[in-house]
Coordinates of C-alpha atoms and ligand atoms in Angstrom, one line a residue:
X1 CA 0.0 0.0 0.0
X2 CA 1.3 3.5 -1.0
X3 CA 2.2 5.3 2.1
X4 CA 2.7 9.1 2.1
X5 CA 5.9 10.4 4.2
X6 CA 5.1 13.6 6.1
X7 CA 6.9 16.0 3.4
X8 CA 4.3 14.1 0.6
X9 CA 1.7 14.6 3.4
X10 CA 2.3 18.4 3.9
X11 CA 2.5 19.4 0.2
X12 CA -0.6 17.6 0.0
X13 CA -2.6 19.3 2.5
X14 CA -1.0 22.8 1.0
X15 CA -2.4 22.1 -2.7
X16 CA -5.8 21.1 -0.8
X17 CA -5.4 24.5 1.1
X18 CA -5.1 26.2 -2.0
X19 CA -7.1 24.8 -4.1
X20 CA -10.0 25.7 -1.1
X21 CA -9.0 29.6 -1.5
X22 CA -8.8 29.6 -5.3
X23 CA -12.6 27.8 -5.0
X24 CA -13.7 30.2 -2.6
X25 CA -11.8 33.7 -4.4
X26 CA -13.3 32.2 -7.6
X27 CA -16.9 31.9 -6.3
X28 CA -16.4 35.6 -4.3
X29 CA -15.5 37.0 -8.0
X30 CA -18.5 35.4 -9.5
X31 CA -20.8 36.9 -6.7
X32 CA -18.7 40.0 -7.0
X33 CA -19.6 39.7 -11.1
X34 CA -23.2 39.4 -10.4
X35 CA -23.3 42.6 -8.0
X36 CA -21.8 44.6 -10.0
X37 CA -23.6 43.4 -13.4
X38 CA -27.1 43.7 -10.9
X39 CA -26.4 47.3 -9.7
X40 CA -25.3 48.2 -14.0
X41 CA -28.2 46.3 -15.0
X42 CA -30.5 48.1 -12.9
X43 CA -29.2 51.7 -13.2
X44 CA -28.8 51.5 -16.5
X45 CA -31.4 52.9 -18.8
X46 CA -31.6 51.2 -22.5
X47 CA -32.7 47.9 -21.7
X48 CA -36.2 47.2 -20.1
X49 CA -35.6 43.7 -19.7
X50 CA -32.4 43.9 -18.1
X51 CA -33.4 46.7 -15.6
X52 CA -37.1 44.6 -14.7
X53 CA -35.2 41.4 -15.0
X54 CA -31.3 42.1 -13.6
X55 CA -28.7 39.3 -14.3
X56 CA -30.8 36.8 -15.8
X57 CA -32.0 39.6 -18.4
X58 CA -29.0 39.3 -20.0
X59 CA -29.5 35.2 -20.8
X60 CA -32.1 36.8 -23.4
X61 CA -29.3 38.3 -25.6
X62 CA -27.2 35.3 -25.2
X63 CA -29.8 33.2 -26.2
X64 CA -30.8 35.2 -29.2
X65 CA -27.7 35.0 -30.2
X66 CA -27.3 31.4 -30.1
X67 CA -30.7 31.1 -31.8
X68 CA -28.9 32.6 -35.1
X69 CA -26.8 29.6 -35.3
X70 CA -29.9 26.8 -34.0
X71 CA -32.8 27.8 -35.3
X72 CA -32.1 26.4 -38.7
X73 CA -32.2 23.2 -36.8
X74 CA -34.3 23.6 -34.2
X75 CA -36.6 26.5 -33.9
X76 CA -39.2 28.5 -36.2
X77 CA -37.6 30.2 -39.0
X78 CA -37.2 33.9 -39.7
X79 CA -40.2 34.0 -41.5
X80 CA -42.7 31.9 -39.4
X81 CA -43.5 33.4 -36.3
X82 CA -46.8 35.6 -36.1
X83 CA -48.2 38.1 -35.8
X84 CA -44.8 39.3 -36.6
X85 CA -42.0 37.0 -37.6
X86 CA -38.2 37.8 -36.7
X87 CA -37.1 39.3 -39.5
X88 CA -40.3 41.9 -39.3
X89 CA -39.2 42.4 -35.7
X90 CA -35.3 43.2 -36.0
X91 CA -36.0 45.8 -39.0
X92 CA -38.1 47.6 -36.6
X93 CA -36.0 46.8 -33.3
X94 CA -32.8 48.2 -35.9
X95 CA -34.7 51.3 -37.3
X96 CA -35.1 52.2 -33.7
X97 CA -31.8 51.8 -32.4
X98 CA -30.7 53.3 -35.9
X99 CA -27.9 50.9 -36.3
X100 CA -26.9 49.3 -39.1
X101 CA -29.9 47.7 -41.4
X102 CA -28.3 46.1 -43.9
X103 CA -28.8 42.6 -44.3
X104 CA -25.8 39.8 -46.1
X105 CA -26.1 37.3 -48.6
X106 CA -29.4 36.8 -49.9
X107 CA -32.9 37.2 -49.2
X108 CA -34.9 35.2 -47.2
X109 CA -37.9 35.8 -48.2
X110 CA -40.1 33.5 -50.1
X111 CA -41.1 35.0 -53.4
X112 CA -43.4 32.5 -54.1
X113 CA -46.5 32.5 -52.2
X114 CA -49.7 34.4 -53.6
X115 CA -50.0 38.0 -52.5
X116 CA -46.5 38.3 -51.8
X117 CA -46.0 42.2 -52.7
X118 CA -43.2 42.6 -55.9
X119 CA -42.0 46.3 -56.2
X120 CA -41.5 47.4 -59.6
X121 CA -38.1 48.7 -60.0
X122 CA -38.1 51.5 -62.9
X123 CA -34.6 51.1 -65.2
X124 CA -34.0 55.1 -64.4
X125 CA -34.0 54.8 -60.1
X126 CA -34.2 58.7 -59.4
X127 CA -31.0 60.3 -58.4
X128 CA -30.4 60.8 -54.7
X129 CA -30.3 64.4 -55.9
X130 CA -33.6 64.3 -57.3
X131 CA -35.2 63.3 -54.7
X132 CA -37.7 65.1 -52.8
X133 CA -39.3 64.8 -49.0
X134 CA -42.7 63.9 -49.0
X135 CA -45.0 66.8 -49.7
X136 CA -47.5 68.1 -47.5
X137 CA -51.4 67.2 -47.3
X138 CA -54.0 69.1 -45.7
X139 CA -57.0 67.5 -43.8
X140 CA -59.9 69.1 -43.2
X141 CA -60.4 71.9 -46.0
X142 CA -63.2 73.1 -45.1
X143 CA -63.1 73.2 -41.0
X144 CA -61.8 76.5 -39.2
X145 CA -58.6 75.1 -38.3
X146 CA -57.7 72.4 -41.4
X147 CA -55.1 70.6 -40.0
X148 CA -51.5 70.4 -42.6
X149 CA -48.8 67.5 -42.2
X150 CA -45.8 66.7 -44.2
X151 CA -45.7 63.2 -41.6
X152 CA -47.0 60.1 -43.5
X153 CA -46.3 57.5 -41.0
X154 CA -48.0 58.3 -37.4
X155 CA -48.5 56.9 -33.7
X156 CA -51.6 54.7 -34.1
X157 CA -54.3 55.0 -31.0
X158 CA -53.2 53.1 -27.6
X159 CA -55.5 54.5 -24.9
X160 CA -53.3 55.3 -21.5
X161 CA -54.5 52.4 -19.9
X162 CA -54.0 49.6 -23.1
X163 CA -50.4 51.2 -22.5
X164 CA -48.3 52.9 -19.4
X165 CA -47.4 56.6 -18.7
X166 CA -43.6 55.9 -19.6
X167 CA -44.8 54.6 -22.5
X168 CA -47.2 57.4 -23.3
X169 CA -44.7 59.7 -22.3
X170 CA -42.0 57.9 -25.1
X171 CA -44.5 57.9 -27.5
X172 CA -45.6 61.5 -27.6
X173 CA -42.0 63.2 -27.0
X174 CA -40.6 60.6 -29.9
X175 CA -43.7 61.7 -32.0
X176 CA -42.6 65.5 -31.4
X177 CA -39.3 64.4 -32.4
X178 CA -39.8 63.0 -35.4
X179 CA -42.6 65.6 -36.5
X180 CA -45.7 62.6 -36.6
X181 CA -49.0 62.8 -34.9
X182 CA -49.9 60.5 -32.3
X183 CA -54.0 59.5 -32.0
X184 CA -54.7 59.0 -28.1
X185 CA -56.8 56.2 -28.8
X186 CA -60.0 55.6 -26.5
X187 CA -58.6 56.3 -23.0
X188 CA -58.8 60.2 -23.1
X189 CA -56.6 62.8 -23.6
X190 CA -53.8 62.4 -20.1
X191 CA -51.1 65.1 -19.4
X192 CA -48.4 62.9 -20.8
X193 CA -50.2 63.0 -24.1
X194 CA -49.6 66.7 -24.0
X195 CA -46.5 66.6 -22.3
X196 CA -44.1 65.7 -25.2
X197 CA -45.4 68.5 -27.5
X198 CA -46.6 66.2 -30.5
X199 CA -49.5 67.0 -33.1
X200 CA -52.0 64.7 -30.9
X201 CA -55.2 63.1 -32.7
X202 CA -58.2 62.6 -30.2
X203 CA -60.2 59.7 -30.6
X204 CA -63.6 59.6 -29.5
X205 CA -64.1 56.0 -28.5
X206 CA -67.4 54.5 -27.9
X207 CA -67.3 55.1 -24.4
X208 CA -66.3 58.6 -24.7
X209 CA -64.1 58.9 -22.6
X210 CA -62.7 62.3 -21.6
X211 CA -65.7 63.7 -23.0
X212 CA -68.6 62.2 -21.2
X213 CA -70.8 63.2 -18.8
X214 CA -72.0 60.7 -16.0
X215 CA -74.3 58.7 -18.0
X216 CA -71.6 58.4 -21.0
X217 CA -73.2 61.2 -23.7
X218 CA -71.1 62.9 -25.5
X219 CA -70.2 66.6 -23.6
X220 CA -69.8 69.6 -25.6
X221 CA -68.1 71.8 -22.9
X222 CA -66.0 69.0 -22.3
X223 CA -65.2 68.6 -26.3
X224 CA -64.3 72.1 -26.3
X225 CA -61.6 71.7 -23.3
X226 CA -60.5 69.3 -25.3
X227 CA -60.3 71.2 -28.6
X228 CA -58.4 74.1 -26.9
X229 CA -55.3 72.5 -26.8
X230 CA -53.4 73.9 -29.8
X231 CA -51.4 70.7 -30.3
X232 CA -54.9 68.5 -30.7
X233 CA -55.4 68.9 -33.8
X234 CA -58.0 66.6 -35.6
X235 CA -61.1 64.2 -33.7
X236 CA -61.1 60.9 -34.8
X237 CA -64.7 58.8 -33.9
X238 CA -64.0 55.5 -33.4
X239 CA -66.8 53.1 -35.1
X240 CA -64.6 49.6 -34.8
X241 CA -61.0 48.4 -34.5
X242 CA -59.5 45.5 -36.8
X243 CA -59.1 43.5 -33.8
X244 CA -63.0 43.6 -32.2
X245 CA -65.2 44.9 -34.2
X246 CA -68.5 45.1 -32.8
X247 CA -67.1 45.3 -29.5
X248 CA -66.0 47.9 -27.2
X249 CA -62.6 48.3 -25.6
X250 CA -61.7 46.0 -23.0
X251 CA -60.0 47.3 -20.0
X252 CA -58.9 44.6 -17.4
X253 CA -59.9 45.8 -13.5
X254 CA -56.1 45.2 -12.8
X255 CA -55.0 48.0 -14.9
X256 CA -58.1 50.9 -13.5
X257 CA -55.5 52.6 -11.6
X258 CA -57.0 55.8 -9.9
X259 CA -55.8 58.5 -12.1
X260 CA -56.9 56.1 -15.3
X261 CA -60.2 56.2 -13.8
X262 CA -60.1 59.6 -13.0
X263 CA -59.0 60.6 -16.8
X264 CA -61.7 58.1 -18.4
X265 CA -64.3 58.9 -15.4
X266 CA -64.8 55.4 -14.8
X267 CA -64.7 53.7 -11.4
X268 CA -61.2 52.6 -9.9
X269 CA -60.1 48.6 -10.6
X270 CA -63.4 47.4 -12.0
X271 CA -63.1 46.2 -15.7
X272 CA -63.9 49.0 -18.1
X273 CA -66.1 47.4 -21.1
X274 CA -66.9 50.4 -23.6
X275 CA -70.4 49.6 -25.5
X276 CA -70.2 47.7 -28.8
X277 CA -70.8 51.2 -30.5
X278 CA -71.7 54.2 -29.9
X279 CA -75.2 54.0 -28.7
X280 CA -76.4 57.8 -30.7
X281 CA -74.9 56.5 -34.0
X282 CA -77.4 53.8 -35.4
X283 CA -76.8 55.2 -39.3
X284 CA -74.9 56.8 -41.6
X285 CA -77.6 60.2 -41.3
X286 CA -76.4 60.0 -37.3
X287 CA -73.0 59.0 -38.4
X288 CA -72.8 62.5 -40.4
X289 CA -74.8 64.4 -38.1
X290 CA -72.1 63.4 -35.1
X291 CA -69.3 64.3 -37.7
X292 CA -70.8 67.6 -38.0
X293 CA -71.5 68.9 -34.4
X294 CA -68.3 67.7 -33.4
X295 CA -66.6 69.6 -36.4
X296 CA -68.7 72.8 -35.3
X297 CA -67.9 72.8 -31.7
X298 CA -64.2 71.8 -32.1
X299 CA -63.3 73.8 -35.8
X300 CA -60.7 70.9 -36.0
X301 CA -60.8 68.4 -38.9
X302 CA -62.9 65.0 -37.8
X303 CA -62.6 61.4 -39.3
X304 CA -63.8 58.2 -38.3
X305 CA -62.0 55.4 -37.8
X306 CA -63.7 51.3 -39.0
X307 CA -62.8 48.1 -40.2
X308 CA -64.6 46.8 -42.8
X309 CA -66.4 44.0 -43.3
X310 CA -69.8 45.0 -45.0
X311 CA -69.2 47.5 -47.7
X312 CA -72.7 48.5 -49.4
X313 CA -73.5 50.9 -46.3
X314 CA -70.0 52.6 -47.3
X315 CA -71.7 53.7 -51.0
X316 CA -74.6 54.7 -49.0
X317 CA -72.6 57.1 -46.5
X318 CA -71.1 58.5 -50.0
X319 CA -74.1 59.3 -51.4
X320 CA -75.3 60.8 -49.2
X321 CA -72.8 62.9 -48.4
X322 CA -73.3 64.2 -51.9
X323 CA -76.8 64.8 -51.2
X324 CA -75.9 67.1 -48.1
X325 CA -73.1 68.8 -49.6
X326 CA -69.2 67.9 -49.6
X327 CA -68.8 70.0 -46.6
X328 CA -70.8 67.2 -44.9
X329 CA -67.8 64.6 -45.9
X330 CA -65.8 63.2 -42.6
X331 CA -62.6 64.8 -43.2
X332 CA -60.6 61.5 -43.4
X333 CA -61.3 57.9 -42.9
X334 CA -58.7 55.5 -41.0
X335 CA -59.6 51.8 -42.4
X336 CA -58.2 49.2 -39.8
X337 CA -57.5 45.9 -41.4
X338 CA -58.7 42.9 -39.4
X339 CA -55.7 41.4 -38.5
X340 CA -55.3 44.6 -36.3
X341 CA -53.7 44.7 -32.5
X342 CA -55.6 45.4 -29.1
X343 CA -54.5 45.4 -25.6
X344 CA -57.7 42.8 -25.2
X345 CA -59.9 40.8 -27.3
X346 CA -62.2 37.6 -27.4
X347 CA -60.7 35.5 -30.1
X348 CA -63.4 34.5 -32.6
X349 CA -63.2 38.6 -33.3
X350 CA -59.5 39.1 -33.0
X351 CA -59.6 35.9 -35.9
X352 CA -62.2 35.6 -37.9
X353 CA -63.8 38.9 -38.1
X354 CA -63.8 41.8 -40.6
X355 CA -61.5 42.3 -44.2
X356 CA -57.8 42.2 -43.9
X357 CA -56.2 46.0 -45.7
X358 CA -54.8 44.2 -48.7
X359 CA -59.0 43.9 -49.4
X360 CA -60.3 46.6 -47.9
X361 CA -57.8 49.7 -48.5
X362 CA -58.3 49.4 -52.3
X363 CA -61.9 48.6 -51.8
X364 CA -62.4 52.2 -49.5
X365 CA -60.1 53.6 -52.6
X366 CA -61.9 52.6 -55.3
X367 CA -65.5 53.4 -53.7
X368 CA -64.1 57.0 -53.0
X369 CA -63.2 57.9 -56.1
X370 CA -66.5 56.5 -58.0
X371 CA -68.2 59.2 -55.9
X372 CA -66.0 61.6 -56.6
X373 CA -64.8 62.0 -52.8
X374 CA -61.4 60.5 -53.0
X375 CA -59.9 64.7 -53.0
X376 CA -62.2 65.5 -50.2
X377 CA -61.8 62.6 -47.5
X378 CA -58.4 61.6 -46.8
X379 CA -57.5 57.9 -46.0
X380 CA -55.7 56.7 -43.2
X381 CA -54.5 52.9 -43.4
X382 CA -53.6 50.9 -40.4
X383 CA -52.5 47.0 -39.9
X384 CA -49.7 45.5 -39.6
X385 CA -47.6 48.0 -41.8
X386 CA -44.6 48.0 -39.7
X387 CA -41.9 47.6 -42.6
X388 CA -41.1 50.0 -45.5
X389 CA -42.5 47.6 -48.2
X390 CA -45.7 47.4 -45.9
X391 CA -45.8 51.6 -46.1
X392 CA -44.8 51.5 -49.2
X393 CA -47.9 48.7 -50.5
X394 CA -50.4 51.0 -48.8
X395 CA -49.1 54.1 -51.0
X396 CA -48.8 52.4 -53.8
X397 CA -53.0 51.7 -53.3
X398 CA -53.9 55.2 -52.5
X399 CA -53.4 55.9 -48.9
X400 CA -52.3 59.4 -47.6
X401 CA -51.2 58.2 -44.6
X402 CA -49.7 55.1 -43.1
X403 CA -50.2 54.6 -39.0
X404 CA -48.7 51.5 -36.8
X405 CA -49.6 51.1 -33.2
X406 CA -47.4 47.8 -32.8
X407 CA -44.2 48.5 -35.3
X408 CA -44.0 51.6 -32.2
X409 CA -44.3 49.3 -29.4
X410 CA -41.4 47.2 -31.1
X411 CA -39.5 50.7 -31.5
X412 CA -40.4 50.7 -27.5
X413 CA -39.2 47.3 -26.9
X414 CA -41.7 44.6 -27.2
X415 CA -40.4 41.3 -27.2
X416 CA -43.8 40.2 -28.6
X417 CA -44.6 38.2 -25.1
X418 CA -48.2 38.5 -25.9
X419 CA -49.6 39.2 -22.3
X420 CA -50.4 42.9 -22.8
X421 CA -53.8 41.5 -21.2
X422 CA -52.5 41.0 -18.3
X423 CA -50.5 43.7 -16.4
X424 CA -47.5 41.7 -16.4
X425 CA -45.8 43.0 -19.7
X426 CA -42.2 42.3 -19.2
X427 CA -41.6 45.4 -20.9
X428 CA -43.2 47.8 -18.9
X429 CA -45.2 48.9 -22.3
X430 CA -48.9 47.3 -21.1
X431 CA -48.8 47.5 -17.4
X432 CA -49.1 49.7 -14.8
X433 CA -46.9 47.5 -12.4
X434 CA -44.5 50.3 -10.8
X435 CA -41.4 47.5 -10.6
X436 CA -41.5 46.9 -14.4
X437 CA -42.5 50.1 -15.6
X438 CA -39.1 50.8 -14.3
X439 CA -37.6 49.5 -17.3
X440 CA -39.3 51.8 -19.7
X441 CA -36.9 54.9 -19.7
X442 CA -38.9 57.5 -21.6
X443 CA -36.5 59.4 -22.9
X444 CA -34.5 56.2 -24.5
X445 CA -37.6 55.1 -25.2
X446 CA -38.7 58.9 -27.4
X447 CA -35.0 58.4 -29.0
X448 CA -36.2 55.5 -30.7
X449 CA -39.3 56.1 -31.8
X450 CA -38.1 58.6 -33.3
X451 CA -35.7 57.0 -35.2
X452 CA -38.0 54.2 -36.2
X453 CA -40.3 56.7 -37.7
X454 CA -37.7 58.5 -39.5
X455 CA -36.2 55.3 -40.6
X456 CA -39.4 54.2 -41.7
X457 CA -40.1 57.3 -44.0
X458 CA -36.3 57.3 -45.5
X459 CA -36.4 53.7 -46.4
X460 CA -39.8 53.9 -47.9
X461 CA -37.8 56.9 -50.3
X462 CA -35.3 54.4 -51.4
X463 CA -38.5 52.0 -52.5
X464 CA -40.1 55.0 -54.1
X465 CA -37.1 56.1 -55.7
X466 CA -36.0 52.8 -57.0
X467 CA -39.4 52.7 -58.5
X468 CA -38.5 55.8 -60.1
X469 CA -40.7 58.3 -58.5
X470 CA -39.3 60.9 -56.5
X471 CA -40.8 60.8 -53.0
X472 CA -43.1 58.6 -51.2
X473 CA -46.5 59.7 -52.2
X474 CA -45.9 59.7 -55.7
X475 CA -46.3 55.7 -55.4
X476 CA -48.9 54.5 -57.5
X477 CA -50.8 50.9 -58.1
X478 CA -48.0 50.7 -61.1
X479 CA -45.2 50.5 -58.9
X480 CA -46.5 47.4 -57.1
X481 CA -47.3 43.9 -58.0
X482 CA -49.4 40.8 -56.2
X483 CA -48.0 36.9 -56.8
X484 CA -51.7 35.4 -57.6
X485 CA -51.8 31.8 -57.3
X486 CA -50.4 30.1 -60.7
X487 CA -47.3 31.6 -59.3
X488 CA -47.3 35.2 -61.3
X489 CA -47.3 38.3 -60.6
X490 CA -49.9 40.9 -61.8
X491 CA -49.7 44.4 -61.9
X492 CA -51.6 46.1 -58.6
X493 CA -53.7 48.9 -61.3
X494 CA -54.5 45.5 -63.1
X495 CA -55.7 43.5 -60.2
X496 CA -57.5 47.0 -58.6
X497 CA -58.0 48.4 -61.8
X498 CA -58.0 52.8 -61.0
X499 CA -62.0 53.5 -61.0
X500 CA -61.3 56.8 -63.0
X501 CA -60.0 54.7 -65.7
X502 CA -62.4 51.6 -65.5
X503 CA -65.4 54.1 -66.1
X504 CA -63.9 55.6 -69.0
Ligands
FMN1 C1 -52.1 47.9 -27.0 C2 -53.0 48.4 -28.0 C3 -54.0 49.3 -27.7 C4 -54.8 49.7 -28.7 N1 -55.8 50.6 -28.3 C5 -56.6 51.1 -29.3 C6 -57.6 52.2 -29.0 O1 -57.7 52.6 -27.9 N2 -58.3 52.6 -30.0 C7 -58.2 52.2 -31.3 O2 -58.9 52.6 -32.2 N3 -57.3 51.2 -31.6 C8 -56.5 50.7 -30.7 N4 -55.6 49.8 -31.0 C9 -55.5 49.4 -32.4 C10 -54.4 50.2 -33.1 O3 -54.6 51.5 -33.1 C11 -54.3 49.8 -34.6 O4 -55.5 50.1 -35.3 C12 -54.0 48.3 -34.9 O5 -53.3 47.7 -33.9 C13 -53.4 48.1 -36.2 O6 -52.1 48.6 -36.3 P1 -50.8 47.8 -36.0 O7 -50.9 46.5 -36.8 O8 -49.7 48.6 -36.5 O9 -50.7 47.5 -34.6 C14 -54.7 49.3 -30.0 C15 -53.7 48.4 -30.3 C16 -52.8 47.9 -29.4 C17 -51.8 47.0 -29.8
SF4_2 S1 -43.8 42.8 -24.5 FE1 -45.5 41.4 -24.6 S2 -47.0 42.2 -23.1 FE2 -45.5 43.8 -23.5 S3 -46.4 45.0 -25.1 FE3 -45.1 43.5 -26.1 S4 -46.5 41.8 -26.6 FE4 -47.6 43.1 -25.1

């Protein structure tokens, strides 16, 4: 048996010794590493899910990365997640941090599918010198105060209360930033609407709130309050959004806080269910009559916002307003496409309700201008349009103006966690939950929204301009075409031929 003499013995015992210390100096450094990394991550400002989730936030990143080289194998491609897939997500997530967004190598994208969208690049692109900023439009011609913006891609409504104050607050200082509007959605107009100084949009949800009086009517007094803020500067009524229509927004009790309550008038931490419509608006006469008083008392332009499903009540509206008088005409129309976000839903409407935009923004289009209306009532296109070719699509069918609700909450972080039901969003976007509101640095936050907006509008110039044209909103349904199911394209002015030319 080997026998160990007392030098062996010793030296032994002094490797053990050290070996313990080096364990134990090891292990201090790697608590030492996670204090430190705790207090940065915490202090820190940038990230919302490493100041909500400190340490362990930083697994995320790591595991993203990792995901580039395993997903091929393992996971859903860059393509296949919904509602948006990855590759959707890290153009908006890079316009906002405006970094690099260059991609290597090759599309990959399949062409194949019908309805893919093929922009039609011209032989001629337009010179960089050529090219011009998009030019302004003006809203509401024949109100006291029309309302004139240059801004084609806007803040689409999130009521304070779908979404928190530092989010608000982001929103409506990036919005001032970048020189868009942002629509309040239904929650009411709150002070960190106002506070960051953007063009605001007031929508008058079917609960009115903000507007109200005790029993939920429609308040002039409180209109006008409302109207005397010089930076609200159009009404928008809300008849449905593309996520519920035919039912009214859904508030959660959990996310009533008392000064949501107080800005709504609602009561504190009881679920807030707005009426499926707006109980004095049964028609397209009350429809135009509401337009109207809310036009008079206000002087500021006023639209109305709906998804569409049923269409033949939309030729009715038209001809009637003909019959009144142009004057009558809402001054824009936002069309919502089905497939539209919400803070809250019931499923069966959130999926199988209403027309997706690729049907119904060239249907709105098209019915506009066979009544001759298409000058008078601007269109406003929302739904999923988070990526230049989206924008681009939507002017290439006729719409003035583009707005995103959800390609912003990316630009504020979303990790697409689906839970903004919930009051648990890990992003502090959709909860009032103090602790992980904390992550949501507004003024970050403002930074990139305003770079994904102005991303958004520059890259949707190199489309255009590539096409030929020289800004944005000289897109046209030539410049686009739709893969149709024997694997071809066809032209978008063939498949929507232009009304002024089919009645020729
Ligand atoms: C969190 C959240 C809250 C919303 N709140 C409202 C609202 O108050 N009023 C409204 O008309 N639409 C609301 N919407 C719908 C959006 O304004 C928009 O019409 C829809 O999400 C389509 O745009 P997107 O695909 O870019 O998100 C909300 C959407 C989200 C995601
Ligand atoms: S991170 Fe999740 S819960 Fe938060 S806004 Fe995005 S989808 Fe909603």
């Amino acid at each position: 048996m080997f026998m160990m003499t007392e030098e062996t013995q010793s030296l032994f015992m002094a490797t053990m010794e050290f070996m313990a210390v080096l364990f134990i100096f090891v292990i201090g450094l790697a608590v030492l590493a996670v204090i430190v990394i705790f207090i940065f991550d915490i202090t820190q400002t940038k990230s919302a899910i490493r100041r909500n989730y400190p340490v362990v936030g930083h697994f995320r990143y790591y595991f993203e990365h990792l995901g580039e080289f395993f997903r091929q194998y393992f996971f859903a491609q860059d393509r296949e997640e919904m509602p948006f897939n990855r590759a959707q997500r890290s153009w908006a997530y890079r316009a906002a941090k405006n970094i690099d967004n260059t991609i290597a190598f090759g599309s990959s994208r399949d062409l194949r599918p019908p309805g893919t969208v093929l922009f039609v690049n011209c032989p001629f692109p337009t010179l960089g010198e050529d090219a011009v900023e998009p030019k302004q439009v003006t809203v509401g011609m024949y109100c006291e105060k029309p309302y004139t913006t240059a801004s084609l891609f806007n803040i689409s409504g999130m009521s304070f209360g779908a979404i928190s104050k530092p989010a608000v607050l982001a929103l409506s200082n990036g919005a001032r930033l970048a020189g868009c509007w942002m629509n309040t959605g239904e929650g009411g107009l709150s002070p960190y609407h106002l506070q960051g100084g953007a063009d605001i949009v007031f929508q008058i949800g079917t609960a009115k709130n903000g507007v109200r009086d005790l029993e939920g009517n429609l308040n002039d007094e409180k209109l006008k309050e409302v109207a005397a803020h010089e930076q609200v500067k159009m009404f928008e009524i809300k008849m449905s959004q593309g996520a519920k229509p035919g039912k009214g927004g859904i508030l959660p009790g959990g996310k009533v806080t008392e000064e949501i309550a107080n800005i709504r008038g609602i009561k504190v931490e009881s679920d807030a269910i707005s009426p499926n419509r707006h109980p004095d608006i049964n028609s397209n006469s009350d429809l135009l009559d509401m337009i109207a008083r809310v036009r008079t008392v206000t002087g500021k332009p006023v639209g109305f916002k709906a998804v569409i499903g049923a269409y033949g009540w939309l030729d009715n509206l038209f001809n009637e307003i003909n019959e009144r008088g142009i004057e009558s005409a809402p001054d824009f129309i936002t069309v919502d496409s089905a497939d539209g976000g919400t803070g809250a839903a019931p499923m069966p409407l959130m999926d199988d309700m209403g027309l997706p935009l690729r049907e119904s923004l060239p249907l709105l289009i098209d019915k506009l201008n066979e009544h001759g209306l298409r000058e008078r009532i601007k269109v406003v296109s929302s739904g999923k349009l988070i990526t230049p070719a989206d924008v681009a699509w939507a002017l290439c069918v006729g719409a003035d103006f583009v707005t995103s609700a959800r390609g912003f909450m990316f630009a504020l972080g979303c990790i697409q966690a689906l839970q903004c039901n919930k009051n648990t969003c890990p992003t502090g976007i959709t909860t009032h939950n103090l602790k992980l509101q904390k992550g949501l640095n507004p003024e970050n936050k403002a930074n990139r929204v305003m770079h994904y907006a102005k991303n958004m509008v520059k890259e949707v110039g190199v489309l255009a301009h590539s096409c030929g044209v020289k800004s944005p909103r000289e897109l046209n349904r030539m410049h686009a075409r739709i893969v149709t199911n024997n694997g071809l394209s066809v032209a978008l002015s063939e498949l929507h031929p232009d009304v002024e030319k089919k009645m020729q």
